[in-house]
């Protein structure tokens, strides 16, 4: 399963940089395909990584690109279940179609999470 | 059922403009009568369209008219279940009485969602 | 949208027999595509029709065919969220693949619900 | 408000017989209009009385009349949210239409709860 | 039951001013004793009135007195279940002890809700 | 706090018999006052001990005395939130009034749990 | 991560026998470490596999060994969140201590799920 | 059990200063080991103390040190379940490893809660 490898790689890449990371891959409906919690990753990272992936696939956008709108115009939507405007969610595309997303959580900052997820996401595109 | 046609039209009008839209019609208690998720509409639009309709019927106001108060005076109420101060919810009236609402979600912006819903809502009034 | 027509037809067929019916169509992940609550259909039919469709698509079987196992061998699974071993859920297939399901609820008995859903389901196959 | 009086009476009638009773009146969607927890009534009676009323209005039947089917044919439906096949829920009708229900809980047995609710329900019909 | 009268009065006072009001009385644990939804009061007022009462009794303070701190220093607490820093919750005291609270919701503004609840609350002290 | 000692003792008594026990003390509304999870006690014992105590205080009866009715006449009530007809919940009384309950979970059987809880409960009466 | 390999293997072993399987590994608190949903595995298998693992680690027993008690003596506990007395959950031990569990779901029968999980579980012991 | 003593002490220290305090100790997964609600402590303190402890252990940081980032950079994470960026959560360490946390709630201000928890937390380190 390519998704397992993608998630494992995401967790591993971050781990090698010293971050305790969790990665979640979701399908087009935001349902979990793979969830991996790295050793020592905080318990909230299961929710956080999932919600980044969920938001990414549902908005068809990497979550880091949604952060500005998420603080402004579309801020009210951040109360919806699983919607999280915070970097670390990266879309997975098949051609032009968004077919899933990967979310990473655990590094100290949205940009670092985004890098871990993006590297994987881009490789799997 | 007129509500099905209203919802279908709302989704269709938006689709013709290229937006992947979901529409939900609720009754006076905010319970779903019709929900239609258009092809490709993000999974969060089911929650978003429902909550716009719920808020609209419960506050007896189109949600776009609540946005300013929702950022200010009544902001605390936005934590209540299903309360969403974000354009796209339009009341359905019978005479002076609010008997339901339609919510639309999926277009890139509250005003666009409002237009899709309003067009339908006004026609069904 | 073919799913809207399928759901409308399911509600309509039952209505013509005097049953107050709700129909829900879900995709392969059990997420709602269409929900239609007929006039006067009890509020619980929204949950019931959804859960029949969810169970049908997840177990890749019409729910009426699961009733016996649901009372016996697999009874413990009936506590899982949205799992309902009760007739009225019918799979929607594309070739050999189960791509969704329709659930109907409101008639006085699982077999009657099954008939309403099945008729539609079979027509849309 | 007639509903307040109906609920108060239901709690009072039971109290005079020594039962610590809770009564809930719901509208056609099963949403609460009145809830009254009598002195000393167990905390679960808030859920129980509500769910009896919800079930009654949604199935358009007093719940005591559903008990047999609830143990047999329609037993699977008892897992749905707020569905409770247990005496004490009585429909409120306007002519032939079920417009609400009252649920009573707290007496030691479904029949006693039913009597408290029924007396009120019938008076308010 | 004095609480029923207090809640009825709160709903009635507001109704005479043209507001569609809901009132909820809770005990020291924030559990509902009485809930009354006035004719036409929005469905969200059931949650809102309850949460105002819950917050009032748990913080041992009328909620209107918490609004400033609720926007500032203690804002993070507003995400806790049922915590709502919005006027309309009034404590019920027995001597110096807070033994319950009443919450009112439905008027167009926290101050109006507070007045309806306070009038009752003060009378019942 | 006497409740802490009661719960500690309940966990300790069971531990000395080799059972990994959790004890929960609730007040008259079923809200937690003390929860103690013994070393190695399964994660479900937090829910189980709480629900035994909740049921005990709400039904004003030790739960072991409810087991027979819980399998028969009042079985439908076992679906209500936190209602658990399973031995190990013991009422705490002040004179004739039930003012709380203690629940114990973790021993291999309802009777053993009941003994741990009862010993404490009786001492605290 | 050994847990990823264990879960992958469990899904893979079942897949080679034609079953669409999901595997979940949890830690001693029943929190997810790994979740893998195989291609085509029903959406309910995410809940089912998790709950089997949760039950297994919390009761310190493979779930297939709990089925008989789960239908009898301890049946009331099956209503607790995530408790599922159904084969397919296998404990992971470190010496004598239960440190986690793996749950498998998707094969047509508890015994088959148990075999997939057990094979992995035993290898990882 | 050292954790019971730690929690008792935390509640007691605050009580002697006149604050009605609740303390919760969680393990590395954020699951409750001990919860103690002091006499008169508001019902929301059970949630608040738990969530402070949960956040502390999951972010491996006392919560008072997270307040600034919680209002800024990582504010979106405050919507995740049980994440609360508010002083009063203190990590419990074994050497360098965060193995749990204690949360305190009830004093009028995050700093006071932090002092109660910290005193205990530091003593138990």
Short mmCIF file of N, CA and C in Angstrom, two decimals, chain F:
data_model
loop_
_atom_site.label_atom_id
_atom_site.label_comp_id
_atom_site.label_asym_id
_atom_site.label_seq_id
_atom_site.Cartn_x
_atom_site.Cartn_y
_atom_site.Cartn_z
N UNK F 1 -10.94 14.74 52.68
CA UNK F 1 -12.19 14.41 52.01
C UNK F 1 -12.53 12.95 52.20
N UNK F 2 -13.69 12.71 52.80
CA UNK F 2 -14.06 11.34 53.10
C UNK F 2 -14.22 10.53 51.82
N UNK F 3 -14.67 11.18 50.75
CA UNK F 3 -14.90 10.44 49.51
C UNK F 3 -13.59 9.91 48.93
N UNK F 4 -12.54 10.69 49.07
CA UNK F 4 -11.25 10.21 48.57
C UNK F 4 -10.83 8.97 49.32
N UNK F 5 -10.99 9.02 50.63
CA UNK F 5 -10.60 7.85 51.41
C UNK F 5 -11.46 6.64 51.07
N UNK F 6 -12.74 6.88 50.87
CA UNK F 6 -13.62 5.76 50.50
C UNK F 6 -13.18 5.14 49.19
N UNK F 7 -12.89 5.97 48.21
CA UNK F 7 -12.48 5.45 46.91
C UNK F 7 -11.12 4.77 47.01
N UNK F 8 -10.20 5.38 47.72
CA UNK F 8 -8.88 4.78 47.89
C UNK F 8 -8.98 3.41 48.54
N UNK F 9 -9.81 3.34 49.53
CA UNK F 9 -9.97 2.09 50.25
C UNK F 9 -10.55 1.01 49.32
N UNK F 10 -11.52 1.42 48.51
CA UNK F 10 -12.15 0.48 47.60
C UNK F 10 -11.12 -0.08 46.62
N UNK F 11 -10.30 0.80 46.07
CA UNK F 11 -9.26 0.36 45.15
C UNK F 11 -8.25 -0.50 45.90
N UNK F 12 -7.91 -0.09 47.11
CA UNK F 12 -6.90 -0.80 47.88
C UNK F 12 -7.35 -2.19 48.31
N UNK F 13 -8.59 -2.29 48.77
CA UNK F 13 -9.12 -3.58 49.20
C UNK F 13 -9.07 -4.58 48.05
N UNK F 14 -9.49 -4.12 46.88
CA UNK F 14 -9.46 -5.00 45.72
C UNK F 14 -8.03 -5.34 45.33
N UNK F 15 -7.16 -4.35 45.37
CA UNK F 15 -5.77 -4.57 44.99
C UNK F 15 -5.14 -5.65 45.86
N UNK F 16 -5.47 -5.63 47.15
CA UNK F 16 -4.88 -6.64 48.04
C UNK F 16 -5.37 -8.06 47.70
N UNK F 17 -6.50 -8.12 46.99
CA UNK F 17 -6.97 -9.42 46.52
C UNK F 17 -6.49 -9.72 45.10
N UNK F 18 -5.68 -8.81 44.57
CA UNK F 18 -5.10 -9.06 43.25
C UNK F 18 -5.90 -8.51 42.09
N UNK F 19 -6.91 -7.70 42.36
CA UNK F 19 -7.71 -7.14 41.28
C UNK F 19 -7.27 -5.71 40.98
N UNK F 20 -7.22 -5.40 39.69
CA UNK F 20 -6.81 -4.07 39.26
C UNK F 20 -8.08 -3.23 39.13
N UNK F 21 -8.33 -2.38 40.08
CA UNK F 21 -9.66 -1.81 40.26
C UNK F 21 -9.66 -0.29 40.06
N UNK F 22 -10.80 0.18 39.57
CA UNK F 22 -11.07 1.61 39.50
C UNK F 22 -12.32 1.90 40.33
N UNK F 23 -12.29 3.02 41.04
CA UNK F 23 -13.45 3.41 41.83
C UNK F 23 -13.82 4.85 41.51
N UNK F 24 -15.12 5.09 41.43
CA UNK F 24 -15.63 6.43 41.13
C UNK F 24 -16.74 6.76 42.12
N UNK F 25 -16.66 7.95 42.71
CA UNK F 25 -17.72 8.43 43.59
C UNK F 25 -18.45 9.57 42.89
N UNK F 26 -19.78 9.50 42.88
CA UNK F 26 -20.57 10.55 42.25
C UNK F 26 -21.52 11.18 43.27
N UNK F 27 -21.97 12.37 42.93
CA UNK F 27 -22.95 13.03 43.80
C UNK F 27 -24.38 12.68 43.34
N UNK F 28 -25.36 13.38 43.89
CA UNK F 28 -26.75 13.01 43.62
C UNK F 28 -27.16 13.17 42.16
N UNK F 29 -26.42 14.00 41.42
CA UNK F 29 -26.71 14.18 39.99
C UNK F 29 -25.88 13.24 39.11
N UNK F 30 -25.09 12.38 39.74
CA UNK F 30 -24.27 11.47 38.95
C UNK F 30 -22.98 12.11 38.45
N UNK F 31 -22.64 13.30 38.95
CA UNK F 31 -21.40 13.97 38.53
C UNK F 31 -20.25 13.49 39.41
N UNK F 32 -19.11 13.32 38.79
CA UNK F 32 -17.94 12.77 39.47
C UNK F 32 -17.43 13.68 40.58
N UNK F 33 -17.18 13.10 41.75
CA UNK F 33 -16.49 13.78 42.83
C UNK F 33 -15.06 13.26 42.91
N UNK F 34 -14.93 11.94 42.83
CA UNK F 34 -13.61 11.31 42.86
C UNK F 34 -13.57 10.19 41.84
N UNK F 35 -12.47 10.09 41.12
CA UNK F 35 -12.21 8.94 40.27
C UNK F 35 -10.78 8.49 40.51
N UNK F 36 -10.61 7.21 40.77
CA UNK F 36 -9.27 6.66 41.00
C UNK F 36 -9.09 5.42 40.16
N UNK F 37 -8.13 5.44 39.25
CA UNK F 37 -7.84 4.24 38.47
C UNK F 37 -6.61 3.58 39.04
N UNK F 38 -6.75 2.38 39.54
CA UNK F 38 -5.62 1.66 40.12
C UNK F 38 -4.60 1.29 39.06
N UNK F 39 -3.38 1.02 39.50
CA UNK F 39 -2.32 0.62 38.56
C UNK F 39 -2.76 -0.58 37.75
N UNK F 40 -2.71 -0.44 36.44
CA UNK F 40 -3.00 -1.58 35.57
C UNK F 40 -4.47 -1.82 35.30
N UNK F 41 -5.33 -1.07 35.93
CA UNK F 41 -6.76 -1.26 35.66
C UNK F 41 -7.06 -0.88 34.22
N UNK F 42 -7.85 -1.71 33.54
CA UNK F 42 -8.17 -1.48 32.14
C UNK F 42 -8.83 -0.13 31.93
N UNK F 43 -8.61 0.42 30.74
CA UNK F 43 -9.10 1.78 30.44
C UNK F 43 -10.63 1.83 30.51
N UNK F 44 -11.30 0.73 30.20
CA UNK F 44 -12.78 0.75 30.23
C UNK F 44 -13.31 0.84 31.66
N UNK F 45 -12.48 0.57 32.64
CA UNK F 45 -13.00 0.61 34.02
C UNK F 45 -13.35 2.03 34.45
N UNK F 46 -12.77 3.04 33.80
CA UNK F 46 -13.18 4.42 34.10
C UNK F 46 -14.64 4.63 33.74
N UNK F 47 -15.03 4.14 32.56
CA UNK F 47 -16.44 4.26 32.16
C UNK F 47 -17.32 3.35 33.00
N UNK F 48 -16.84 2.15 33.23
CA UNK F 48 -17.67 1.17 33.91
C UNK F 48 -17.94 1.58 35.35
N UNK F 49 -16.91 1.98 36.07
CA UNK F 49 -17.09 2.36 37.47
C UNK F 49 -17.99 3.59 37.57
N UNK F 50 -17.77 4.55 36.66
CA UNK F 50 -18.62 5.73 36.66
C UNK F 50 -20.08 5.37 36.42
N UNK F 51 -20.31 4.54 35.43
CA UNK F 51 -21.69 4.24 35.05
C UNK F 51 -22.41 3.41 36.12
N UNK F 52 -21.66 2.56 36.80
CA UNK F 52 -22.27 1.83 37.92
C UNK F 52 -22.71 2.82 39.02
N UNK F 53 -21.85 3.77 39.31
CA UNK F 53 -22.19 4.74 40.35
C UNK F 53 -23.36 5.61 39.91
N UNK F 54 -23.32 6.05 38.64
CA UNK F 54 -24.39 6.87 38.08
C UNK F 54 -25.73 6.14 38.17
N UNK F 55 -25.74 4.89 37.78
CA UNK F 55 -26.98 4.10 37.79
C UNK F 55 -27.47 3.90 39.21
N UNK F 56 -26.52 3.64 40.09
CA UNK F 56 -26.88 3.39 41.48
C UNK F 56 -27.56 4.61 42.10
N UNK F 57 -26.99 5.78 41.90
CA UNK F 57 -27.56 6.97 42.53
C UNK F 57 -28.87 7.37 41.85
N UNK F 58 -28.95 7.16 40.55
CA UNK F 58 -30.14 7.61 39.84
C UNK F 58 -31.33 6.69 40.12
N UNK F 59 -31.07 5.38 40.26
CA UNK F 59 -32.13 4.43 40.58
C UNK F 59 -32.27 4.21 42.09
N UNK F 60 -31.41 4.88 42.86
CA UNK F 60 -31.47 4.78 44.33
C UNK F 60 -31.42 3.32 44.78
N UNK F 61 -30.49 2.58 44.22
CA UNK F 61 -30.39 1.14 44.50
C UNK F 61 -28.98 0.69 44.16
N UNK F 62 -28.46 -0.25 44.95
CA UNK F 62 -27.22 -0.88 44.54
C UNK F 62 -27.46 -1.55 43.18
N UNK F 63 -26.47 -1.54 42.31
CA UNK F 63 -26.72 -2.07 40.97
C UNK F 63 -26.89 -3.59 40.97
N UNK F 64 -26.28 -4.27 41.94
CA UNK F 64 -26.43 -5.74 41.94
C UNK F 64 -27.90 -6.12 42.15
N UNK F 65 -28.63 -5.27 42.81
CA UNK F 65 -30.06 -5.53 43.03
C UNK F 65 -30.89 -5.21 41.80
N UNK F 66 -30.29 -4.58 40.81
CA UNK F 66 -31.01 -4.21 39.58
C UNK F 66 -30.77 -5.20 38.45
N UNK F 67 -29.84 -6.15 38.65
CA UNK F 67 -29.43 -7.01 37.53
C UNK F 67 -30.59 -7.82 36.95
N UNK F 68 -31.42 -8.38 37.80
CA UNK F 68 -32.52 -9.20 37.28
C UNK F 68 -33.52 -8.37 36.47
N UNK F 69 -33.95 -7.26 37.07
CA UNK F 69 -34.88 -6.39 36.32
C UNK F 69 -34.20 -5.85 35.06
N UNK F 70 -32.89 -5.65 35.15
CA UNK F 70 -32.14 -5.10 34.01
C UNK F 70 -32.08 -6.05 32.83
N UNK F 71 -32.19 -7.35 33.12
CA UNK F 71 -32.24 -8.32 32.01
C UNK F 71 -33.67 -8.52 31.53
N UNK F 72 -34.65 -8.06 32.31
CA UNK F 72 -36.04 -8.30 31.94
C UNK F 72 -36.81 -7.02 31.72
N UNK F 73 -37.65 -6.74 32.69
CA UNK F 73 -38.64 -5.67 32.58
C UNK F 73 -38.06 -4.32 32.15
N UNK F 74 -36.93 -3.93 32.75
CA UNK F 74 -36.43 -2.59 32.45
C UNK F 74 -35.23 -2.61 31.50
N UNK F 75 -35.05 -3.72 30.80
CA UNK F 75 -33.92 -3.85 29.88
C UNK F 75 -33.81 -2.68 28.89
N UNK F 76 -34.94 -2.16 28.36
CA UNK F 76 -34.80 -1.06 27.38
C UNK F 76 -34.05 0.15 27.94
N UNK F 77 -34.14 0.35 29.27
CA UNK F 77 -33.47 1.52 29.85
C UNK F 77 -31.96 1.41 29.82
N UNK F 78 -31.44 0.22 29.58
CA UNK F 78 -29.99 0.05 29.59
C UNK F 78 -29.32 0.74 28.41
N UNK F 79 -30.11 1.24 27.46
CA UNK F 79 -29.49 1.99 26.36
C UNK F 79 -29.29 3.47 26.70
N UNK F 80 -29.89 3.93 27.76
CA UNK F 80 -29.75 5.35 28.12
C UNK F 80 -28.28 5.65 28.49
N UNK F 81 -27.84 6.87 28.24
CA UNK F 81 -26.46 7.22 28.58
C UNK F 81 -26.13 6.90 30.04
N UNK F 82 -25.04 6.17 30.26
CA UNK F 82 -24.50 5.90 31.59
C UNK F 82 -25.34 4.96 32.45
N UNK F 83 -26.40 4.40 31.90
CA UNK F 83 -27.17 3.41 32.67
C UNK F 83 -26.55 2.04 32.45
N UNK F 84 -26.16 1.38 33.54
CA UNK F 84 -25.46 0.09 33.46
C UNK F 84 -25.97 -0.81 34.58
N UNK F 85 -26.74 -1.83 34.20
CA UNK F 85 -27.31 -2.73 35.20
C UNK F 85 -26.33 -3.86 35.48
N UNK F 86 -25.31 -3.56 36.25
CA UNK F 86 -24.23 -4.52 36.48
C UNK F 86 -23.65 -4.25 37.86
N UNK F 87 -23.52 -5.29 38.66
CA UNK F 87 -23.10 -5.15 40.05
C UNK F 87 -21.81 -4.37 40.23
N UNK F 88 -21.71 -3.64 41.32
CA UNK F 88 -20.51 -2.86 41.62
C UNK F 88 -20.81 -1.41 41.95
N UNK F 89 -22.08 -1.05 41.86
CA UNK F 89 -22.49 0.30 42.26
C UNK F 89 -23.23 0.24 43.59
N UNK F 90 -22.86 1.06 44.53
CA UNK F 90 -23.45 1.01 45.87
C UNK F 90 -23.85 2.43 46.29
N UNK F 91 -25.07 2.57 46.76
CA UNK F 91 -25.56 3.90 47.13
C UNK F 91 -24.90 4.39 48.42
N UNK F 92 -24.76 5.69 48.52
CA UNK F 92 -24.31 6.36 49.74
C UNK F 92 -25.51 7.15 50.26
N UNK F 93 -25.87 6.88 51.51
CA UNK F 93 -27.07 7.52 52.05
C UNK F 93 -26.74 8.43 53.23
N UNK F 94 -27.56 9.43 53.38
CA UNK F 94 -27.52 10.28 54.57
C UNK F 94 -28.91 10.13 55.19
N UNK F 95 -28.98 9.34 56.24
CA UNK F 95 -30.30 8.98 56.73
C UNK F 95 -31.01 8.16 55.66
N UNK F 96 -32.20 8.60 55.27
CA UNK F 96 -32.96 7.87 54.26
C UNK F 96 -32.68 8.35 52.85
N UNK F 97 -31.93 9.42 52.74
CA UNK F 97 -31.76 10.04 51.43
C UNK F 97 -30.50 9.52 50.73
N UNK F 98 -30.66 9.16 49.46
CA UNK F 98 -29.51 8.78 48.64
C UNK F 98 -28.80 10.04 48.19
N UNK F 99 -27.57 10.23 48.65
CA UNK F 99 -26.86 11.48 48.32
C UNK F 99 -25.71 11.27 47.36
N UNK F 100 -25.45 10.02 47.03
CA UNK F 100 -24.37 9.74 46.09
C UNK F 100 -24.24 8.25 45.92
N UNK F 101 -23.15 7.84 45.27
CA UNK F 101 -22.91 6.41 45.08
C UNK F 101 -21.44 6.20 44.77
N UNK F 102 -20.99 4.99 45.00
CA UNK F 102 -19.63 4.61 44.62
C UNK F 102 -19.75 3.45 43.66
N UNK F 103 -18.92 3.47 42.62
CA UNK F 103 -18.89 2.37 41.67
C UNK F 103 -17.49 1.80 41.61
N UNK F 104 -17.40 0.49 41.51
CA UNK F 104 -16.10 -0.18 41.42
C UNK F 104 -16.10 -1.10 40.21
N UNK F 105 -14.97 -1.15 39.53
CA UNK F 105 -14.87 -1.97 38.32
C UNK F 105 -13.44 -2.48 38.17
N UNK F 106 -13.31 -3.71 37.69
CA UNK F 106 -11.99 -4.25 37.44
C UNK F 106 -11.82 -5.69 37.90
N UNK F 107 -12.56 -6.07 38.93
CA UNK F 107 -12.47 -7.45 39.38
C UNK F 107 -13.17 -8.35 38.36
N UNK F 108 -12.82 -9.63 38.34
CA UNK F 108 -13.41 -10.54 37.32
C UNK F 108 -14.81 -11.00 37.73
N UNK F 109 -15.77 -10.10 37.71
CA UNK F 109 -17.15 -10.48 38.03
C UNK F 109 -17.84 -9.40 38.83
N UNK F 110 -19.15 -9.26 38.56
CA UNK F 110 -19.93 -8.19 39.19
C UNK F 110 -19.96 -8.34 40.71
N UNK F 111 -19.99 -9.60 41.20
CA UNK F 111 -20.08 -9.78 42.65
C UNK F 111 -18.83 -9.30 43.36
N UNK F 112 -17.69 -9.56 42.76
CA UNK F 112 -16.44 -9.11 43.37
C UNK F 112 -16.36 -7.59 43.39
N UNK F 113 -16.74 -6.98 42.28
CA UNK F 113 -16.77 -5.51 42.25
C UNK F 113 -17.71 -4.97 43.32
N UNK F 114 -18.86 -5.63 43.43
CA UNK F 114 -19.84 -5.20 44.42
C UNK F 114 -19.26 -5.27 45.83
N UNK F 115 -18.52 -6.32 46.11
CA UNK F 115 -17.94 -6.46 47.45
C UNK F 115 -16.98 -5.32 47.77
N UNK F 116 -16.13 -5.00 46.82
CA UNK F 116 -15.17 -3.90 47.04
C UNK F 116 -15.91 -2.59 47.29
N UNK F 117 -16.89 -2.32 46.47
CA UNK F 117 -17.63 -1.06 46.60
C UNK F 117 -18.47 -1.05 47.86
N UNK F 118 -19.12 -2.19 48.13
CA UNK F 118 -20.04 -2.26 49.25
C UNK F 118 -19.31 -2.06 50.57
N UNK F 119 -18.18 -2.67 50.70
CA UNK F 119 -17.43 -2.56 51.93
C UNK F 119 -17.19 -1.08 52.24
N UNK F 120 -16.75 -0.39 51.21
CA UNK F 120 -16.52 1.04 51.38
C UNK F 120 -17.82 1.77 51.63
N UNK F 121 -18.78 1.49 50.77
CA UNK F 121 -20.04 2.20 50.86
C UNK F 121 -20.65 2.07 52.24
N UNK F 122 -20.64 0.87 52.75
CA UNK F 122 -21.25 0.66 54.06
C UNK F 122 -20.49 1.38 55.16
N UNK F 123 -19.17 1.39 55.02
CA UNK F 123 -18.39 2.10 56.04
C UNK F 123 -18.67 3.60 56.03
N UNK F 124 -18.97 4.11 54.85
CA UNK F 124 -19.16 5.56 54.75
C UNK F 124 -20.59 5.97 55.06
N UNK F 125 -21.43 4.97 55.30
CA UNK F 125 -22.83 5.34 55.56
C UNK F 125 -23.00 5.96 56.94
#
